[in-house]
PDB file of C-alpha atoms in Angstrom:
ATOM      1  CA  ASP O   1     -19.302  -1.213   2.223  1.00 58.00           C
ATOM      2  CA  GLY O   2     -18.939  -1.924  -1.366  1.00 67.00           C
ATOM      3  CA  GLY O   3     -16.941  -5.187  -2.303  1.00 92.00           C
ATOM      4  CA  ILE O   4     -17.134  -8.603  -3.473  1.00 95.00           C
ATOM      5  CA  THR O   5     -18.511 -11.562  -1.452  1.00 95.00           C
ATOM      6  CA  GLN O   6     -17.757 -15.117  -1.786  1.00 97.00           C
ATOM      7  CA  SER O   7     -19.445 -17.695  -0.324  1.00 96.00           C
ATOM      8  CA  PRO O   8     -19.125 -20.248   1.353  1.00 95.00           C
ATOM      9  CA  LYS O   9     -15.542 -19.992   2.685  1.00 95.00           C
ATOM     10  CA  TYR O  10     -15.187 -23.696   3.011  1.00 94.00           C
ATOM     11  CA  LEU O  11     -16.858 -26.182   1.348  1.00 93.00           C
ATOM     12  CA  PHE O  12     -16.742 -30.041   0.933  1.00 91.00           C
ATOM     13  CA  ARG O  13     -17.822 -32.209  -1.794  1.00 88.00           C
ATOM     14  CA  LYS O  14     -18.521 -35.879  -2.179  1.00 88.00           C
ATOM     15  CA  GLU O  15     -17.165 -37.222  -5.493  1.00 84.00           C
ATOM     16  CA  GLY O  16     -19.710 -37.183  -8.343  1.00 85.00           C
ATOM     17  CA  GLN O  17     -21.592 -34.067  -6.587  1.00 90.00           C
ATOM     18  CA  ASN O  18     -22.039 -30.493  -8.248  1.00 93.00           C
ATOM     19  CA  VAL O  19     -21.268 -27.718  -5.953  1.00 95.00           C
ATOM     20  CA  THR O  20     -21.975 -24.132  -6.618  1.00 96.00           C
ATOM     21  CA  LEU O  21     -19.740 -21.065  -5.263  1.00 97.00           C
ATOM     22  CA  SER O  22     -21.449 -17.900  -5.087  1.00 98.00           C
ATOM     23  CA  CYS O  23     -19.945 -14.316  -5.952  1.00 98.00           C
ATOM     24  CA  GLU O  24     -21.795 -11.303  -5.359  1.00 97.00           C
ATOM     25  CA  GLN O  25     -20.371  -7.622  -6.063  1.00 96.00           C
ATOM     26  CA  ASN O  26     -22.060  -4.307  -5.189  1.00 95.00           C
ATOM     27  CA  LEU O  27     -19.330  -2.229  -6.937  1.00 92.00           C
ATOM     28  CA  ASN O  28     -21.444  -1.846 -10.286  1.00 92.00           C
ATOM     29  CA  HIS O  29     -18.513  -3.658 -12.187  1.00 91.00           C
ATOM     30  CA  ASP O  30     -19.223  -4.974 -15.370  1.00 90.00           C
ATOM     31  CA  ALA O  31     -16.490  -7.493 -15.679  1.00 90.00           C
ATOM     32  CA  MET O  32     -16.441 -10.661 -13.404  1.00 93.00           C
ATOM     33  CA  TYR O  33     -13.828 -13.537 -13.282  1.00 94.00           C
ATOM     34  CA  TRP O  34     -13.155 -16.590 -11.455  1.00 97.00           C
ATOM     35  CA  TYR O  35     -10.103 -18.050 -10.861  1.00 96.00           C
ATOM     36  CA  ARG O  36      -8.479 -21.125  -9.518  1.00 97.00           C
ATOM     37  CA  GLN O  37      -5.290 -20.891  -7.218  1.00 95.00           C
ATOM     38  CA  ASP O  38      -3.388 -24.245  -6.539  1.00 93.00           C
ATOM     39  CA  PRO O  39      -0.219 -24.392  -4.224  1.00 85.00           C
ATOM     40  CA  GLY O  40       3.037 -23.719  -6.214  1.00 80.00           C
ATOM     41  CA  GLN O  41       0.881 -22.202  -9.129  1.00 83.00           C
ATOM     42  CA  GLY O  42      -0.166 -18.821 -10.591  1.00 87.00           C
ATOM     43  CA  LEU O  43      -3.939 -18.090 -10.634  1.00 92.00           C
ATOM     44  CA  ARG O  44      -5.642 -19.740 -13.550  1.00 94.00           C
ATOM     45  CA  LEU O  45      -8.607 -18.049 -15.078  1.00 94.00           C
ATOM     46  CA  ILE O  46     -11.745 -20.429 -15.284  1.00 96.00           C
ATOM     47  CA  TYR O  47     -14.325 -18.191 -16.855  1.00 96.00           C
ATOM     48  CA  TYR O  48     -15.165 -14.517 -17.275  1.00 93.00           C
ATOM     49  CA  SER O  49     -17.798 -12.297 -18.133  1.00 93.00           C
ATOM     50  CA  GLN O  50     -17.513  -8.868 -19.606  1.00 88.00           C
ATOM     51  CA  ILE O  51     -21.464  -8.242 -19.463  1.00 89.00           C
ATOM     52  CA  VAL O  52     -24.738  -9.428 -18.296  1.00 94.00           C
ATOM     53  CA  ASN O  53     -25.937 -12.963 -20.185  1.00 94.00           C
ATOM     54  CA  ASP O  54     -22.487 -13.300 -21.603  1.00 93.00           C
ATOM     55  CA  PHE O  55     -19.652 -15.053 -20.570  1.00 94.00           C
ATOM     56  CA  GLN O  56     -16.418 -16.551 -21.905  1.00 92.00           C
ATOM     57  CA  LYS O  57     -14.223 -19.576 -21.195  1.00 94.00           C
ATOM     58  CA  GLY O  58     -10.825 -18.938 -19.649  1.00 93.00           C
ATOM     59  CA  ASP O  59      -7.757 -21.319 -19.622  1.00 92.00           C
ATOM     60  CA  ILE O  60      -9.346 -24.114 -17.779  1.00 96.00           C
ATOM     61  CA  ALA O  61     -12.872 -24.290 -18.095  1.00 96.00           C
ATOM     62  CA  GLU O  62     -13.503 -27.751 -18.357  1.00 96.00           C
ATOM     63  CA  GLY O  63     -15.401 -29.407 -15.693  1.00 96.00           C
ATOM     64  CA  TYR O  64     -16.951 -25.880 -14.734  1.00 97.00           C
ATOM     65  CA  SER O  65     -19.964 -23.895 -15.660  1.00 97.00           C
ATOM     66  CA  VAL O  66     -21.149 -20.175 -14.887  1.00 98.00           C
ATOM     67  CA  SER O  67     -24.063 -18.004 -15.479  1.00 97.00           C
ATOM     68  CA  ARG O  68     -24.256 -14.417 -15.516  1.00 97.00           C
ATOM     69  CA  GLU O  69     -28.113 -13.400 -15.101  1.00 97.00           C
ATOM     70  CA  LYS O  70     -27.367 -10.466 -13.251  1.00 96.00           C
ATOM     71  CA  LYS O  71     -24.837  -7.885 -13.077  1.00 96.00           C
ATOM     72  CA  GLU O  72     -23.893  -8.183  -9.593  1.00 96.00           C
ATOM     73  CA  SER O  73     -23.880 -12.097  -9.436  1.00 98.00           C
ATOM     74  CA  PHE O  74     -21.421 -14.662 -11.093  1.00 98.00           C
ATOM     75  CA  PRO O  75     -21.904 -17.998  -9.541  1.00 98.00           C
ATOM     76  CA  LEU O  76     -19.559 -20.886 -10.363  1.00 98.00           C
ATOM     77  CA  THR O  77     -20.485 -24.422 -10.560  1.00 97.00           C
ATOM     78  CA  VAL O  78     -17.811 -27.081 -10.094  1.00 96.00           C
ATOM     79  CA  THR O  79     -19.303 -30.312 -11.766  1.00 94.00           C
ATOM     80  CA  SER O  80     -18.588 -33.945 -11.529  1.00 89.00           C
ATOM     81  CA  ALA O  81     -16.602 -33.723 -14.733  1.00 88.00           C
ATOM     82  CA  GLN O  82     -13.859 -31.793 -12.964  1.00 89.00           C
ATOM     83  CA  LYS O  83     -11.384 -34.539 -11.946  1.00 87.00           C
ATOM     84  CA  ASN O  84      -9.343 -32.474  -9.561  1.00 90.00           C
ATOM     85  CA  PRO O  85     -11.416 -29.888  -7.910  1.00 92.00           C
ATOM     86  CA  THR O  86      -9.989 -29.371  -4.575  1.00 94.00           C
ATOM     87  CA  ALA O  87      -8.506 -25.805  -4.782  1.00 95.00           C
ATOM     88  CA  PHE O  88      -8.856 -22.313  -3.459  1.00 96.00           C
ATOM     89  CA  TYR O  89     -11.118 -20.531  -5.752  1.00 97.00           C
ATOM     90  CA  LEU O  90     -11.010 -16.618  -6.289  1.00 97.00           C
ATOM     91  CA  CYS O  91     -13.796 -14.247  -7.581  1.00 97.00           C
ATOM     92  CA  ALA O  92     -12.834 -10.897  -9.136  1.00 94.00           C
ATOM     93  CA  SER O  93     -14.220  -7.892 -10.880  1.00 93.00           C
ATOM     94  CA  ARG O  94     -13.627  -4.652 -12.293  1.00 87.00           C
ATOM     95  CA  THR O  95     -15.358  -1.953 -14.414  1.00 79.00           C
ATOM     96  CA  GLY O  96     -15.136  -3.224 -17.974  1.00 63.00           C
ATOM     97  CA  ASP O  97     -12.265  -4.669 -19.485  1.00 56.00           C
ATOM     98  CA  THR O  98     -10.066  -1.570 -19.571  1.00 59.00           C
ATOM     99  CA  SER O  99      -6.428  -2.885 -19.025  1.00 58.00           C
ATOM    100  CA  GLY O 100      -5.903   0.034 -16.395  1.00 65.00           C
ATOM    101  CA  ASN O 101      -8.548  -0.392 -14.058  1.00 76.00           C
ATOM    102  CA  THR O 102      -7.954  -2.234 -10.657  1.00 81.00           C
ATOM    103  CA  ILE O 103      -9.104  -5.717 -10.236  1.00 87.00           C
ATOM    104  CA  TYR O 104     -10.957  -6.452  -7.079  1.00 91.00           C
ATOM    105  CA  PHE O 105     -10.896  -9.956  -5.684  1.00 94.00           C
ATOM    106  CA  GLY O 106     -13.184 -11.458  -3.116  1.00 95.00           C
ATOM    107  CA  GLU O 107     -11.811 -13.595   0.114  1.00 95.00           C
ATOM    108  CA  GLY O 108     -11.810 -16.907  -1.641  1.00 96.00           C
ATOM    109  CA  SER O 109     -13.468 -20.330  -1.122  1.00 96.00           C
ATOM    110  CA  TRP O 110     -12.093 -23.288  -0.452  1.00 95.00           C
ATOM    111  CA  LEU O 111     -13.197 -26.487  -1.988  1.00 94.00           C
ATOM    112  CA  THR O 112     -11.980 -29.971  -0.881  1.00 93.00           C
ATOM    113  CA  VAL O 113     -13.245 -33.285  -2.303  1.00 87.00           C
ATOM    114  CA  VAL O 114     -13.973 -35.836   0.365  1.00 84.00           C
TER     115      VAL O 114
ATOM    116  CA  LYS M   1       4.046 -18.221 -24.429  1.00 77.00           C
ATOM    117  CA  ASN M   2       3.514 -15.495 -22.009  1.00 80.00           C
ATOM    118  CA  GLN M   3       5.219 -16.079 -18.610  1.00 91.00           C
ATOM    119  CA  VAL M   4       5.835 -14.365 -15.267  1.00 95.00           C
ATOM    120  CA  GLU M   5       8.584 -15.475 -13.177  1.00 96.00           C
ATOM    121  CA  GLN M   6       8.957 -14.148  -9.501  1.00 97.00           C
ATOM    122  CA  SER M   7      12.128 -14.856  -7.464  1.00 96.00           C
ATOM    123  CA  PRO M   8      12.719 -15.736  -4.749  1.00 96.00           C
ATOM    124  CA  GLN M   9      10.379 -18.026  -4.229  1.00 95.00           C
ATOM    125  CA  SER M  10      10.120 -17.598  -0.389  1.00 96.00           C
ATOM    126  CA  LEU M  11      11.707 -14.993   1.801  1.00 96.00           C
ATOM    127  CA  ILE M  12      12.504 -14.589   5.645  1.00 97.00           C
ATOM    128  CA  ILE M  13      13.666 -11.049   6.750  1.00 97.00           C
ATOM    129  CA  LEU M  14      13.912  -9.630  10.409  1.00 97.00           C
ATOM    130  CA  GLU M  15      11.311  -6.805  11.317  1.00 97.00           C
ATOM    131  CA  GLY M  16      12.573  -3.367  10.452  1.00 97.00           C
ATOM    132  CA  LYS M  17      14.776  -4.651   7.318  1.00 97.00           C
ATOM    133  CA  ASN M  18      14.189  -3.915   3.742  1.00 98.00           C
ATOM    134  CA  CYS M  19      13.689  -6.446   0.818  1.00 98.00           C
ATOM    135  CA  THR M  20      13.123  -6.356  -2.728  1.00 98.00           C
ATOM    136  CA  LEU M  21      11.140  -8.935  -4.686  1.00 98.00           C
ATOM    137  CA  GLN M  22      11.671  -9.507  -8.632  1.00 98.00           C
ATOM    138  CA  CYS M  23       9.411 -10.145 -11.484  1.00 98.00           C
ATOM    139  CA  ASN M  24      10.538 -11.302 -14.803  1.00 97.00           C
ATOM    140  CA  TYR M  25       8.110 -11.359 -17.602  1.00 96.00           C
ATOM    141  CA  THR M  26       7.976 -12.535 -21.271  1.00 94.00           C
ATOM    142  CA  VAL M  27       4.131 -11.101 -21.876  1.00 88.00           C
ATOM    143  CA  SER M  28       3.558  -9.317 -25.155  1.00 86.00           C
ATOM    144  CA  PRO M  29       2.129  -6.999 -25.982  1.00 88.00           C
ATOM    145  CA  PHE M  30       2.609  -5.406 -22.491  1.00 89.00           C
ATOM    146  CA  SER M  31      -0.253  -3.449 -21.459  1.00 88.00           C
ATOM    147  CA  ASN M  32       0.473  -2.993 -17.566  1.00 91.00           C
ATOM    148  CA  LEU M  33       2.114  -4.625 -14.774  1.00 94.00           C
ATOM    149  CA  ARG M  34       0.499  -5.076 -11.126  1.00 94.00           C
ATOM    150  CA  TRP M  35       1.653  -6.221  -7.771  1.00 97.00           C
ATOM    151  CA  TYR M  36      -0.735  -7.692  -5.511  1.00 96.00           C
ATOM    152  CA  LYS M  37      -0.297  -8.896  -1.643  1.00 97.00           C
ATOM    153  CA  GLN M  38      -2.076 -12.041  -0.630  1.00 96.00           C
ATOM    154  CA  ASP M  39      -2.332 -13.079   2.826  1.00 94.00           C
ATOM    155  CA  THR M  40      -2.717 -16.732   3.507  1.00 90.00           C
ATOM    156  CA  GLY M  41      -6.281 -18.036   2.703  1.00 89.00           C
ATOM    157  CA  ARG M  42      -7.583 -14.554   1.553  1.00 92.00           C
ATOM    158  CA  GLY M  43      -7.944 -12.679  -1.854  1.00 93.00           C
ATOM    159  CA  PRO M  44      -5.201 -10.718  -3.289  1.00 95.00           C
ATOM    160  CA  VAL M  45      -5.181  -6.994  -2.676  1.00 94.00           C
ATOM    161  CA  SER M  46      -3.710  -4.287  -5.030  1.00 93.00           C
ATOM    162  CA  LEU M  47      -0.381  -2.703  -4.165  1.00 95.00           C
ATOM    163  CA  THR M  48       0.459  -0.906  -7.594  1.00 94.00           C
ATOM    164  CA  ILE M  49      -0.152  -0.976 -11.245  1.00 92.00           C
ATOM    165  CA  MET M  50       2.183   0.569 -13.731  1.00 92.00           C
ATOM    166  CA  THR M  51       1.908   0.925 -17.438  1.00 90.00           C
ATOM    167  CA  PHE M  52       4.443   1.093 -20.013  1.00 86.00           C
ATOM    168  CA  SER M  53       5.586   4.579 -19.444  1.00 89.00           C
ATOM    169  CA  GLU M  54       5.857   4.290 -15.694  1.00 91.00           C
ATOM    170  CA  ASN M  55       9.243   3.729 -14.015  1.00 93.00           C
ATOM    171  CA  THR M  56       8.513   3.639 -10.538  1.00 96.00           C
ATOM    172  CA  LYS M  57       5.307   3.819  -8.418  1.00 95.00           C
ATOM    173  CA  SER M  58       5.023   3.751  -4.523  1.00 96.00           C
ATOM    174  CA  ASN M  59       2.310   3.118  -2.138  1.00 95.00           C
ATOM    175  CA  GLY M  60       3.432   3.868   1.530  1.00 96.00           C
ATOM    176  CA  ARG M  61       6.324   1.489   2.390  1.00 97.00           C
ATOM    177  CA  TYR M  62       5.894  -0.306  -0.983  1.00 97.00           C
ATOM    178  CA  THR M  63       7.735   0.910  -4.128  1.00 98.00           C
ATOM    179  CA  ALA M  64       7.388  -0.763  -7.203  1.00 97.00           C
ATOM    180  CA  THR M  65       9.845  -0.300 -10.356  1.00 97.00           C
ATOM    181  CA  LEU M  66       9.424  -1.340 -14.130  1.00 97.00           C
ATOM    182  CA  ASP M  67      11.804  -1.728 -16.860  1.00 95.00           C
ATOM    183  CA  ALA M  68      10.111  -2.179 -19.990  1.00 91.00           C
ATOM    184  CA  ASP M  69      12.984  -2.682 -22.068  1.00 92.00           C
ATOM    185  CA  THR M  70      14.248  -5.563 -19.862  1.00 95.00           C
ATOM    186  CA  LYS M  71      10.717  -6.768 -18.962  1.00 95.00           C
ATOM    187  CA  GLN M  72      11.662  -6.710 -15.376  1.00 97.00           C
ATOM    188  CA  SER M  73      10.035  -5.293 -12.249  1.00 98.00           C
ATOM    189  CA  SER M  74      10.718  -5.075  -8.607  1.00 98.00           C
ATOM    190  CA  LEU M  75       8.607  -4.524  -5.519  1.00 98.00           C
ATOM    191  CA  HIS M  76      10.914  -2.785  -2.607  1.00 98.00           C
ATOM    192  CA  ILE M  77       9.378  -3.178   0.802  1.00 98.00           C
ATOM    193  CA  THR M  78      10.987  -0.600   3.333  1.00 98.00           C
ATOM    194  CA  ALA M  79      11.199  -0.924   6.883  1.00 98.00           C
ATOM    195  CA  SER M  80       9.335  -4.364   7.039  1.00 97.00           C
ATOM    196  CA  GLN M  81       6.488  -5.109   9.534  1.00 97.00           C
ATOM    197  CA  LEU M  82       5.173  -8.709  11.014  1.00 97.00           C
ATOM    198  CA  SER M  83       2.023  -7.689   8.830  1.00 96.00           C
ATOM    199  CA  ASP M  84       4.034  -7.784   5.460  1.00 97.00           C
ATOM    200  CA  SER M  85       4.007 -11.285   5.997  1.00 97.00           C
ATOM    201  CA  ALA M  86       2.417 -12.734   2.782  1.00 97.00           C
ATOM    202  CA  SER M  87       2.358 -13.654  -0.846  1.00 96.00           C
ATOM    203  CA  TYR M  88       3.417 -11.059  -3.085  1.00 98.00           C
ATOM    204  CA  ILE M  89       2.147 -11.658  -7.028  1.00 97.00           C
ATOM    205  CA  CYS M  90       3.248 -10.167 -10.050  1.00 97.00           C
ATOM    206  CA  VAL M  91       0.521  -9.598 -12.766  1.00 94.00           C
ATOM    207  CA  VAL M  92       1.162  -8.633 -16.132  1.00 93.00           C
ATOM    208  CA  SER M  93      -1.591  -7.710 -18.559  1.00 90.00           C
ATOM    209  CA  ALA M  94      -1.178  -8.496 -22.392  1.00 86.00           C
ATOM    210  CA  ILE M  95      -3.191  -6.768 -24.942  1.00 81.00           C
ATOM    211  CA  LEU M  96      -5.315  -9.175 -27.002  1.00 74.00           C
ATOM    212  CA  THR M  97      -6.073  -8.831 -30.726  1.00 74.00           C
ATOM    213  CA  GLY M  98      -9.493  -7.599 -31.213  1.00 68.00           C
ATOM    214  CA  GLY M  99      -9.610  -5.922 -27.864  1.00 67.00           C
ATOM    215  CA  GLY M 100      -9.525  -6.677 -24.379  1.00 70.00           C
ATOM    216  CA  ASN M 101      -6.695  -7.978 -22.244  1.00 75.00           C
ATOM    217  CA  LYS M 102      -5.185 -11.114 -20.802  1.00 82.00           C
ATOM    218  CA  LEU M 103      -3.745 -11.547 -17.353  1.00 88.00           C
ATOM    219  CA  THR M 104      -1.057 -13.689 -16.572  1.00 91.00           C
ATOM    220  CA  PHE M 105      -0.008 -14.481 -12.755  1.00 93.00           C
ATOM    221  CA  GLY M 106       3.322 -15.145 -11.393  1.00 94.00           C
ATOM    222  CA  THR M 107       3.384 -18.065  -8.691  1.00 93.00           C
ATOM    223  CA  GLY M 108       4.265 -15.127  -6.013  1.00 95.00           C
ATOM    224  CA  THR M 109       7.089 -14.608  -3.648  1.00 97.00           C
ATOM    225  CA  GLN M 110       5.987 -15.904   0.047  1.00 96.00           C
ATOM    226  CA  LEU M 111       7.583 -13.351   2.484  1.00 97.00           C
ATOM    227  CA  LYS M 112       7.959 -13.922   6.063  1.00 97.00           C
ATOM    228  CA  VAL M 113       8.963 -11.228   8.676  1.00 97.00           C
ATOM    229  CA  GLU M 114      10.284 -12.226  11.953  1.00 97.00           C
ATOM    230  CA  LEU M 115      11.001 -10.475  15.117  1.00 93.00           C
TER     231      LEU M 115
END
């Protein structure tokens, strides 16, 4: 079945460590996105990529990094520079950046700093 | 500043009853408005998407309305079921200068359906 797969579902990070969240899609979508969701807040955009080998910062990119070496993959690295990384992270994708296209979300990844 | 406000913040209804969730936005220039359903700990799932010219759109027991003049949208759920218990998120898309669009997410309405 086509869809977006995020892994791991749950991840624990020690302070000072970098961790990478995986996002893979087999929908042949051009655009991919990473969002962060905190309790009581709307989703906030971290990074997005409209095409392979290109990505742009979102509203809260500090402390995060991404790569887009393949169309189907858009991994997110949470670096030690991110001071408050505990959150629910959502990856999404859609065909191009046309406003009317449906955005598909992955199942999310819970990151907790211990 | 583009904003999306949803109300109520949370809602409890009995199974079989109807309910209406509200979304007010100040996003401009407006492109489209989407409603998503998000179960706890899972990714949001699209319910409807409406453009400027659309006033209403249905998806099964879900009916969304849009008033682009007053910048308001509602999501009406008919004959609620226990499985409707979730967070419902309103998302508004703005057209960016130079192309592309930007999404602004509401904080969601947490709906609980009880027996």
